[in-house]
Amino acid sequence: IKPTLTLTTTMTAAPGHPARFPLTMAPTLLNFIVIILVTVLITIQTCPVTAGVLDDVVPREKAKRPKLKDPVELPEVSHKVYFDVVISEEEPISGRITLGLFGNAAPKTVENFRSLCACDKGNGKISGKPLCYQGSKFHRIIPNFMIQGGDITENSGVGGESIYGGYFDDESFEVLHNKLYLLSMANKGPNTNGSQFFINTVKTSWLDNKNVVFGMVLSGFEIVDDIEAVGTNEGRPEVEVTIESSGELPISSAEDN
């Protein structure tokens, strides 16, 4: 329906002026105004009141950030030891790796490793060979996984001996493999810890509850990376990587700076 409004105005001519014809206002503008008003009235009558509904939908609390994993907290370092390593490339690379040990979390495991670094327990009861990392090699190196060493009896990965004689039991799985450059015991299954160890170069969570983490790299990360670089997918290093010397450092030493 198109409403029509006609406005007729009769005007009396002023003296000395001719009389004017009745004025009829053009409908175009008025029609538009009337249509707008009618539309507004219909909308108000037919639309439900939704203010309350909308208010319930709007969050009343400040948006919460996604929950992040707690930062990795490692046990206190109780001992410091070191490896002086030589990578026998065409131009040999040498450097020191300083390691912090978690003596409060795994005291028996830490004492074994500390003593093998310090070479202070003489010869093994089983092998008769020196209980000492000095002269041993990193025999298994796999890029994007880990560097493994500590076979002090065979230097091939089939041997090793703890200071306790043979193997000793898994001590604690408290520390997880959820950080790079952690120091963990290598084994042949549950409760077969000897002298072999590894340092992970990626997170290795699948080893949680299987291998005992008992320390971490404090300095010499670049040497660990250099060792990793001469590894292969099969694990056999492209060149020899030897622990030329090892030992214990004072806990207050600045070697890790």
PDB file of C-alpha atoms in Angstrom:
ATOM      1  CA  ILE A   1       0.000   0.000   0.000  1.00  0.00           C
ATOM      2  CA  LYS A   2       1.431   3.356  -0.970  1.00  0.00           C
ATOM      3  CA  PRO A   3       0.017   6.067   1.236  1.00  0.00           C
ATOM      4  CA  THR A   4      -0.779   9.320  -0.519  1.00  0.00           C
ATOM      5  CA  LEU A   5      -1.029  12.660   1.154  1.00  0.00           C
ATOM      6  CA  THR A   6      -2.216  15.738  -0.633  1.00  0.00           C
ATOM      7  CA  LEU A   7      -1.927  19.102   1.017  1.00  0.00           C
ATOM      8  CA  THR A   8      -4.070  21.861  -0.395  1.00  0.00           C
ATOM      9  CA  THR A   9      -3.540  25.379   0.763  1.00  0.00           C
ATOM     10  CA  THR A  10      -5.669  28.317  -0.213  1.00  0.00           C
ATOM     11  CA  MET A  11      -3.758  31.539  -0.163  1.00  0.00           C
ATOM     12  CA  THR A  12      -5.337  35.022  -0.216  1.00  0.00           C
ATOM     13  CA  ALA A  13      -3.550  37.371  -2.475  1.00  0.00           C
ATOM     14  CA  ALA A  14      -2.071  40.365  -0.860  1.00  0.00           C
ATOM     15  CA  PRO A  15      -3.242  43.698  -2.097  1.00  0.00           C
ATOM     16  CA  GLY A  16      -1.555  44.511  -5.382  1.00  0.00           C
ATOM     17  CA  HIS A  17      -0.570  40.857  -6.005  1.00  0.00           C
ATOM     18  CA  PRO A  18      -2.392  38.379  -8.173  1.00  0.00           C
ATOM     19  CA  ALA A  19      -4.152  35.529  -6.463  1.00  0.00           C
ATOM     20  CA  ARG A  20      -2.260  32.221  -6.453  1.00  0.00           C
ATOM     21  CA  PHE A  21      -3.594  28.805  -7.385  1.00  0.00           C
ATOM     22  CA  PRO A  22      -4.199  26.247  -4.588  1.00  0.00           C
ATOM     23  CA  LEU A  23      -0.886  24.464  -3.760  1.00  0.00           C
ATOM     24  CA  THR A  24      -0.729  20.674  -3.779  1.00  0.00           C
ATOM     25  CA  MET A  25       2.552  19.313  -2.186  1.00  0.00           C
ATOM     26  CA  ALA A  26       4.423  16.781  -4.290  1.00  0.00           C
ATOM     27  CA  PRO A  27       3.996  13.295  -2.731  1.00  0.00           C
ATOM     28  CA  THR A  28       7.534  11.896  -3.278  1.00  0.00           C
ATOM     29  CA  LEU A  29       9.251  13.118  -0.080  1.00  0.00           C
ATOM     30  CA  LEU A  30       6.210  12.582   2.096  1.00  0.00           C
ATOM     31  CA  ASN A  31       5.715   9.064   0.788  1.00  0.00           C
ATOM     32  CA  PHE A  32       9.308   8.201   1.748  1.00  0.00           C
ATOM     33  CA  ILE A  33       8.928   9.613   5.273  1.00  0.00           C
ATOM     34  CA  VAL A  34       5.661   7.773   5.845  1.00  0.00           C
ATOM     35  CA  ILE A  35       7.139   4.464   4.655  1.00  0.00           C
ATOM     36  CA  ILE A  36      10.055   4.826   7.094  1.00  0.00           C
ATOM     37  CA  LEU A  37       7.769   5.583  10.021  1.00  0.00           C
ATOM     38  CA  VAL A  38       5.475   2.645   9.253  1.00  0.00           C
ATOM     39  CA  THR A  39       8.432   0.292   8.937  1.00  0.00           C
ATOM     40  CA  VAL A  40       9.823   1.375  12.298  1.00  0.00           C
ATOM     41  CA  LEU A  41       6.449   0.905  14.018  1.00  0.00           C
ATOM     42  CA  ILE A  42       5.988  -2.590  12.553  1.00  0.00           C
ATOM     43  CA  THR A  43       9.508  -3.626  13.593  1.00  0.00           C
ATOM     44  CA  ILE A  44       8.991  -2.459  17.170  1.00  0.00           C
ATOM     45  CA  GLN A  45       5.701  -4.359  17.461  1.00  0.00           C
ATOM     46  CA  THR A  46       6.850  -7.635  15.902  1.00  0.00           C
ATOM     47  CA  CYS A  47      10.449  -8.013  17.226  1.00  0.00           C
ATOM     48  CA  PRO A  48      10.821  -9.749  20.628  1.00  0.00           C
ATOM     49  CA  VAL A  49      12.746  -8.114  23.418  1.00  0.00           C
ATOM     50  CA  THR A  50      16.186  -9.769  23.278  1.00  0.00           C
ATOM     51  CA  ALA A  51      18.244  -7.534  25.501  1.00  0.00           C
ATOM     52  CA  GLY A  52      18.191 -10.026  28.336  1.00  0.00           C
ATOM     53  CA  VAL A  53      19.068 -12.965  26.071  1.00  0.00           C
ATOM     54  CA  LEU A  54      22.029 -11.200  24.533  1.00  0.00           C
ATOM     55  CA  ASP A  55      23.312 -10.158  27.935  1.00  0.00           C
ATOM     56  CA  ASP A  56      23.373 -13.784  29.101  1.00  0.00           C
ATOM     57  CA  VAL A  57      25.421 -14.831  26.099  1.00  0.00           C
ATOM     58  CA  VAL A  58      28.143 -12.247  26.579  1.00  0.00           C
ATOM     59  CA  PRO A  59      30.945 -13.654  28.833  1.00  0.00           C
ATOM     60  CA  ARG A  60      30.888 -12.021  32.221  1.00  0.00           C
ATOM     61  CA  GLU A  61      34.473 -13.002  33.068  1.00  0.00           C
ATOM     62  CA  LYS A  62      37.676 -11.897  31.489  1.00  0.00           C
ATOM     63  CA  ALA A  63      38.768 -14.398  28.863  1.00  0.00           C
ATOM     64  CA  LYS A  64      41.233 -16.871  30.321  1.00  0.00           C
ATOM     65  CA  ARG A  65      44.499 -17.711  28.590  1.00  0.00           C
ATOM     66  CA  PRO A  66      45.073 -21.351  27.602  1.00  0.00           C
ATOM     67  CA  LYS A  67      46.785 -23.242  30.385  1.00  0.00           C
ATOM     68  CA  LEU A  68      50.443 -23.795  29.614  1.00  0.00           C
ATOM     69  CA  LYS A  69      52.629 -26.602  30.906  1.00  0.00           C
ATOM     70  CA  ASP A  70      54.550 -25.763  34.027  1.00  0.00           C
ATOM     71  CA  PRO A  71      58.214 -24.920  33.430  1.00  0.00           C
ATOM     72  CA  VAL A  72      60.582 -27.838  33.745  1.00  0.00           C
ATOM     73  CA  GLU A  73      62.016 -27.831  37.264  1.00  0.00           C
ATOM     74  CA  LEU A  74      65.173 -29.857  37.738  1.00  0.00           C
ATOM     75  CA  PRO A  75      66.668 -31.029  41.030  1.00  0.00           C
ATOM     76  CA  GLU A  76      69.499 -29.127  42.673  1.00  0.00           C
ATOM     77  CA  VAL A  77      72.992 -29.840  41.358  1.00  0.00           C
ATOM     78  CA  SER A  78      75.030 -31.518  44.094  1.00  0.00           C
ATOM     79  CA  HIS A  79      78.209 -32.399  42.148  1.00  0.00           C
ATOM     80  CA  LYS A  80      80.061 -31.166  39.077  1.00  0.00           C
ATOM     81  CA  VAL A  81      82.209 -33.268  36.768  1.00  0.00           C
ATOM     82  CA  TYR A  82      83.757 -32.786  33.340  1.00  0.00           C
ATOM     83  CA  PHE A  83      84.837 -34.527  30.154  1.00  0.00           C
ATOM     84  CA  ASP A  84      87.646 -33.180  27.980  1.00  0.00           C
ATOM     85  CA  VAL A  85      86.670 -34.521  24.578  1.00  0.00           C
ATOM     86  CA  VAL A  86      88.520 -34.825  21.264  1.00  0.00           C
ATOM     87  CA  ILE A  87      86.677 -35.349  17.974  1.00  0.00           C
ATOM     88  CA  SER A  88      89.204 -36.889  15.577  1.00  0.00           C
ATOM     89  CA  GLU A  89      88.210 -35.094  12.390  1.00  0.00           C
ATOM     90  CA  GLU A  90      90.712 -33.960   9.760  1.00  0.00           C
ATOM     91  CA  GLU A  91      91.096 -30.894  11.899  1.00  0.00           C
ATOM     92  CA  PRO A  92      90.447 -32.268  15.414  1.00  0.00           C
ATOM     93  CA  ILE A  93      87.875 -30.527  17.580  1.00  0.00           C
ATOM     94  CA  SER A  94      88.433 -30.477  21.311  1.00  0.00           C
ATOM     95  CA  GLY A  95      86.533 -28.994  24.198  1.00  0.00           C
ATOM     96  CA  ARG A  96      85.123 -29.503  27.650  1.00  0.00           C
ATOM     97  CA  ILE A  97      81.653 -30.648  28.670  1.00  0.00           C
ATOM     98  CA  THR A  98      80.751 -29.757  32.259  1.00  0.00           C
ATOM     99  CA  LEU A  99      77.977 -31.791  33.848  1.00  0.00           C
ATOM    100  CA  GLY A 100      75.862 -31.142  36.933  1.00  0.00           C
ATOM    101  CA  LEU A 101      74.674 -34.191  38.883  1.00  0.00           C
ATOM    102  CA  PHE A 102      71.442 -34.555  40.882  1.00  0.00           C
ATOM    103  CA  GLY A 103      72.777 -36.255  44.001  1.00  0.00           C
ATOM    104  CA  ASN A 104      69.638 -35.702  46.045  1.00  0.00           C
ATOM    105  CA  ALA A 105      67.388 -37.302  43.429  1.00  0.00           C
ATOM    106  CA  ALA A 106      69.585 -40.313  42.593  1.00  0.00           C
ATOM    107  CA  PRO A 107      72.478 -40.561  45.064  1.00  0.00           C
ATOM    108  CA  LYS A 108      73.665 -44.055  44.138  1.00  0.00           C
ATOM    109  CA  THR A 109      73.618 -43.343  40.398  1.00  0.00           C
ATOM    110  CA  VAL A 110      75.387 -40.029  40.913  1.00  0.00           C
ATOM    111  CA  GLU A 111      78.122 -41.562  43.072  1.00  0.00           C
ATOM    112  CA  ASN A 112      78.764 -44.168  40.405  1.00  0.00           C
ATOM    113  CA  PHE A 113      79.135 -41.552  37.680  1.00  0.00           C
ATOM    114  CA  ARG A 114      81.113 -39.126  39.822  1.00  0.00           C
ATOM    115  CA  SER A 115      83.580 -41.844  40.774  1.00  0.00           C
ATOM    116  CA  LEU A 116      83.983 -43.004  37.165  1.00  0.00           C
ATOM    117  CA  CYS A 117      84.794 -39.405  36.222  1.00  0.00           C
ATOM    118  CA  ALA A 118      87.251 -39.014  39.117  1.00  0.00           C
ATOM    119  CA  CYS A 119      88.774 -42.474  38.514  1.00  0.00           C
ATOM    120  CA  ASP A 120      89.130 -43.050  42.251  1.00  0.00           C
ATOM    121  CA  LYS A 121      87.914 -46.636  42.704  1.00  0.00           C
ATOM    122  CA  GLY A 122      90.740 -48.623  41.108  1.00  0.00           C
ATOM    123  CA  ASN A 123      89.905 -51.603  38.898  1.00  0.00           C
ATOM    124  CA  GLY A 124      86.595 -53.344  38.415  1.00  0.00           C
ATOM    125  CA  LYS A 125      85.769 -56.481  40.376  1.00  0.00           C
ATOM    126  CA  ILE A 126      84.483 -58.237  37.255  1.00  0.00           C
ATOM    127  CA  SER A 127      86.512 -56.902  34.329  1.00  0.00           C
ATOM    128  CA  GLY A 128      89.697 -56.050  36.175  1.00  0.00           C
ATOM    129  CA  LYS A 129      89.886 -52.885  34.088  1.00  0.00           C
ATOM    130  CA  PRO A 130      90.137 -49.333  35.434  1.00  0.00           C
ATOM    131  CA  LEU A 131      86.853 -47.910  36.657  1.00  0.00           C
ATOM    132  CA  CYS A 132      87.426 -44.684  34.780  1.00  0.00           C
ATOM    133  CA  TYR A 133      85.919 -42.814  31.833  1.00  0.00           C
ATOM    134  CA  GLN A 134      89.292 -41.470  30.740  1.00  0.00           C
ATOM    135  CA  GLY A 135      90.234 -42.989  27.388  1.00  0.00           C
ATOM    136  CA  SER A 136      86.736 -44.311  26.640  1.00  0.00           C
ATOM    137  CA  LYS A 137      84.751 -43.271  23.577  1.00  0.00           C
ATOM    138  CA  PHE A 138      81.353 -42.075  22.522  1.00  0.00           C
ATOM    139  CA  HIS A 139      80.580 -45.263  20.618  1.00  0.00           C
ATOM    140  CA  ARG A 140      76.965 -44.600  19.588  1.00  0.00           C
ATOM    141  CA  ILE A 141      75.928 -41.239  18.161  1.00  0.00           C
ATOM    142  CA  ILE A 142      72.574 -40.667  16.449  1.00  0.00           C
ATOM    143  CA  PRO A 143      71.722 -37.161  15.158  1.00  0.00           C
ATOM    144  CA  ASN A 144      68.478 -35.738  16.516  1.00  0.00           C
ATOM    145  CA  PHE A 145      68.481 -38.272  19.327  1.00  0.00           C
ATOM    146  CA  MET A 146      71.511 -38.644  21.602  1.00  0.00           C
ATOM    147  CA  ILE A 147      75.231 -39.253  22.104  1.00  0.00           C
ATOM    148  CA  GLN A 148      76.149 -42.368  24.083  1.00  0.00           C
ATOM    149  CA  GLY A 149      79.377 -43.385  25.797  1.00  0.00           C
ATOM    150  CA  GLY A 150      80.751 -44.976  28.943  1.00  0.00           C
ATOM    151  CA  ASP A 151      81.669 -48.490  27.831  1.00  0.00           C
ATOM    152  CA  ILE A 152      84.845 -48.547  29.905  1.00  0.00           C
ATOM    153  CA  THR A 153      85.582 -52.240  29.311  1.00  0.00           C
ATOM    154  CA  GLU A 154      84.981 -52.839  25.571  1.00  0.00           C
ATOM    155  CA  ASN A 155      84.538 -49.380  23.998  1.00  0.00           C
ATOM    156  CA  SER A 156      81.909 -50.828  21.685  1.00  0.00           C
ATOM    157  CA  GLY A 157      78.642 -50.691  23.606  1.00  0.00           C
ATOM    158  CA  VAL A 158      78.579 -54.322  24.732  1.00  0.00           C
ATOM    159  CA  GLY A 159      80.490 -53.790  27.973  1.00  0.00           C
ATOM    160  CA  GLY A 160      80.719 -51.536  30.983  1.00  0.00           C
ATOM    161  CA  GLU A 161      80.882 -51.960  34.730  1.00  0.00           C
ATOM    162  CA  SER A 162      79.704 -49.967  37.714  1.00  0.00           C
ATOM    163  CA  ILE A 163      81.736 -49.200  40.799  1.00  0.00           C
ATOM    164  CA  TYR A 164      79.419 -51.578  42.666  1.00  0.00           C
ATOM    165  CA  GLY A 165      80.452 -54.539  40.517  1.00  0.00           C
ATOM    166  CA  GLY A 166      78.392 -55.429  37.453  1.00  0.00           C
ATOM    167  CA  TYR A 167      74.955 -53.806  37.272  1.00  0.00           C
ATOM    168  CA  PHE A 168      72.862 -51.952  39.830  1.00  0.00           C
ATOM    169  CA  ASP A 169      69.136 -51.261  40.058  1.00  0.00           C
ATOM    170  CA  ASP A 170      67.169 -48.334  38.636  1.00  0.00           C
ATOM    171  CA  GLU A 171      67.107 -45.775  41.401  1.00  0.00           C
ATOM    172  CA  SER A 172      64.555 -43.119  40.487  1.00  0.00           C
ATOM    173  CA  PHE A 173      62.439 -42.032  37.541  1.00  0.00           C
ATOM    174  CA  GLU A 174      61.625 -38.706  39.193  1.00  0.00           C
ATOM    175  CA  VAL A 175      63.303 -36.584  36.509  1.00  0.00           C
ATOM    176  CA  LEU A 176      61.720 -36.827  33.061  1.00  0.00           C
ATOM    177  CA  HIS A 177      63.356 -36.640  29.651  1.00  0.00           C
ATOM    178  CA  ASN A 178      61.478 -33.438  28.813  1.00  0.00           C
ATOM    179  CA  LYS A 179      64.447 -31.160  28.288  1.00  0.00           C
ATOM    180  CA  LEU A 180      67.496 -31.196  26.019  1.00  0.00           C
ATOM    181  CA  TYR A 181      71.032 -31.992  27.230  1.00  0.00           C
ATOM    182  CA  LEU A 182      70.023 -34.226  30.122  1.00  0.00           C
ATOM    183  CA  LEU A 183      72.367 -36.925  31.409  1.00  0.00           C
ATOM    184  CA  SER A 184      70.741 -40.362  31.669  1.00  0.00           C
ATOM    185  CA  MET A 185      71.834 -43.943  32.238  1.00  0.00           C
ATOM    186  CA  ALA A 186      71.901 -46.347  29.294  1.00  0.00           C
ATOM    187  CA  ASN A 187      70.807 -49.895  30.072  1.00  0.00           C
ATOM    188  CA  LYS A 188      69.823 -53.261  28.633  1.00  0.00           C
ATOM    189  CA  GLY A 189      66.484 -53.338  30.407  1.00  0.00           C
ATOM    190  CA  PRO A 190      65.186 -52.813  33.935  1.00  0.00           C
ATOM    191  CA  ASN A 191      67.841 -52.714  36.666  1.00  0.00           C
ATOM    192  CA  THR A 192      70.858 -53.100  34.367  1.00  0.00           C
ATOM    193  CA  ASN A 193      72.775 -49.889  35.046  1.00  0.00           C
ATOM    194  CA  GLY A 194      76.542 -50.097  34.630  1.00  0.00           C
ATOM    195  CA  SER A 195      78.764 -47.322  33.350  1.00  0.00           C
ATOM    196  CA  GLN A 196      77.152 -46.450  30.013  1.00  0.00           C
ATOM    197  CA  PHE A 197      75.293 -43.160  29.754  1.00  0.00           C
ATOM    198  CA  PHE A 198      73.825 -40.833  27.152  1.00  0.00           C
ATOM    199  CA  ILE A 199      73.080 -37.139  26.668  1.00  0.00           C
ATOM    200  CA  ASN A 200      69.872 -36.433  24.743  1.00  0.00           C
ATOM    201  CA  THR A 201      69.865 -33.793  22.000  1.00  0.00           C
ATOM    202  CA  VAL A 202      66.063 -33.777  21.644  1.00  0.00           C
ATOM    203  CA  LYS A 203      63.237 -34.409  24.092  1.00  0.00           C
ATOM    204  CA  THR A 204      62.993 -38.179  24.587  1.00  0.00           C
ATOM    205  CA  SER A 205      59.817 -38.624  26.605  1.00  0.00           C
ATOM    206  CA  TRP A 206      59.405 -42.249  25.469  1.00  0.00           C
ATOM    207  CA  LEU A 207      62.358 -43.076  27.747  1.00  0.00           C
ATOM    208  CA  ASP A 208      60.578 -41.867  30.877  1.00  0.00           C
ATOM    209  CA  ASN A 209      60.279 -44.642  33.493  1.00  0.00           C
ATOM    210  CA  LYS A 210      62.836 -46.670  31.565  1.00  0.00           C
ATOM    211  CA  ASN A 211      66.105 -44.771  31.957  1.00  0.00           C
ATOM    212  CA  VAL A 212      67.294 -42.896  35.039  1.00  0.00           C
ATOM    213  CA  VAL A 213      67.999 -39.174  34.509  1.00  0.00           C
ATOM    214  CA  PHE A 214      70.598 -38.030  37.025  1.00  0.00           C
ATOM    215  CA  GLY A 215      72.233 -34.880  35.660  1.00  0.00           C
ATOM    216  CA  MET A 216      72.459 -32.268  32.932  1.00  0.00           C
ATOM    217  CA  VAL A 217      74.956 -30.384  30.795  1.00  0.00           C
ATOM    218  CA  LEU A 218      76.019 -27.114  32.413  1.00  0.00           C
ATOM    219  CA  SER A 219      78.420 -25.935  29.720  1.00  0.00           C
ATOM    220  CA  GLY A 220      79.976 -27.212  26.526  1.00  0.00           C
ATOM    221  CA  PHE A 221      76.692 -27.455  24.637  1.00  0.00           C
ATOM    222  CA  GLU A 222      78.563 -26.661  21.432  1.00  0.00           C
ATOM    223  CA  ILE A 223      80.827 -29.663  21.992  1.00  0.00           C
ATOM    224  CA  VAL A 224      77.780 -31.898  22.453  1.00  0.00           C
ATOM    225  CA  ASP A 225      76.447 -30.522  19.156  1.00  0.00           C
ATOM    226  CA  ASP A 226      79.805 -31.145  17.447  1.00  0.00           C
ATOM    227  CA  ILE A 227      79.752 -34.743  18.674  1.00  0.00           C
ATOM    228  CA  GLU A 228      76.179 -35.176  17.448  1.00  0.00           C
ATOM    229  CA  ALA A 229      77.240 -33.877  14.014  1.00  0.00           C
ATOM    230  CA  VAL A 230      79.588 -36.834  13.409  1.00  0.00           C
ATOM    231  CA  GLY A 231      76.882 -39.397  14.135  1.00  0.00           C
ATOM    232  CA  THR A 232      74.901 -41.526  11.695  1.00  0.00           C
ATOM    233  CA  ASN A 233      71.400 -42.976  11.592  1.00  0.00           C
ATOM    234  CA  GLU A 234      72.889 -46.374  12.414  1.00  0.00           C
ATOM    235  CA  GLY A 235      74.706 -44.923  15.410  1.00  0.00           C
ATOM    236  CA  ARG A 236      78.274 -45.660  14.284  1.00  0.00           C
ATOM    237  CA  PRO A 237      80.293 -42.399  14.469  1.00  0.00           C
ATOM    238  CA  GLU A 238      82.015 -41.198  11.301  1.00  0.00           C
ATOM    239  CA  VAL A 239      85.141 -40.469  13.349  1.00  0.00           C
ATOM    240  CA  GLU A 240      86.383 -41.395  16.808  1.00  0.00           C
ATOM    241  CA  VAL A 241      85.187 -39.275  19.724  1.00  0.00           C
ATOM    242  CA  THR A 242      87.330 -39.847  22.800  1.00  0.00           C
ATOM    243  CA  ILE A 243      87.114 -38.702  26.409  1.00  0.00           C
ATOM    244  CA  GLU A 244      90.759 -37.742  26.818  1.00  0.00           C
ATOM    245  CA  SER A 245      90.385 -36.830  30.472  1.00  0.00           C
ATOM    246  CA  SER A 246      87.677 -36.575  33.084  1.00  0.00           C
ATOM    247  CA  GLY A 247      87.383 -35.430  36.648  1.00  0.00           C
ATOM    248  CA  GLU A 248      85.420 -33.746  39.404  1.00  0.00           C
ATOM    249  CA  LEU A 249      85.068 -30.012  39.937  1.00  0.00           C
ATOM    250  CA  PRO A 250      84.256 -28.014  43.077  1.00  0.00           C
ATOM    251  CA  ILE A 251      80.563 -27.294  43.264  1.00  0.00           C
ATOM    252  CA  SER A 252      81.349 -23.570  43.383  1.00  0.00           C
ATOM    253  CA  SER A 253      83.485 -23.763  40.234  1.00  0.00           C
ATOM    254  CA  ALA A 254      82.805 -21.250  37.476  1.00  0.00           C
ATOM    255  CA  GLU A 255      83.506 -23.883  34.812  1.00  0.00           C
ATOM    256  CA  ASP A 256      79.844 -23.821  33.738  1.00  0.00           C
ATOM    257  CA  ASN A 257      79.861 -20.091  32.999  1.00  0.00           C
TER     258      ASN A 257
END
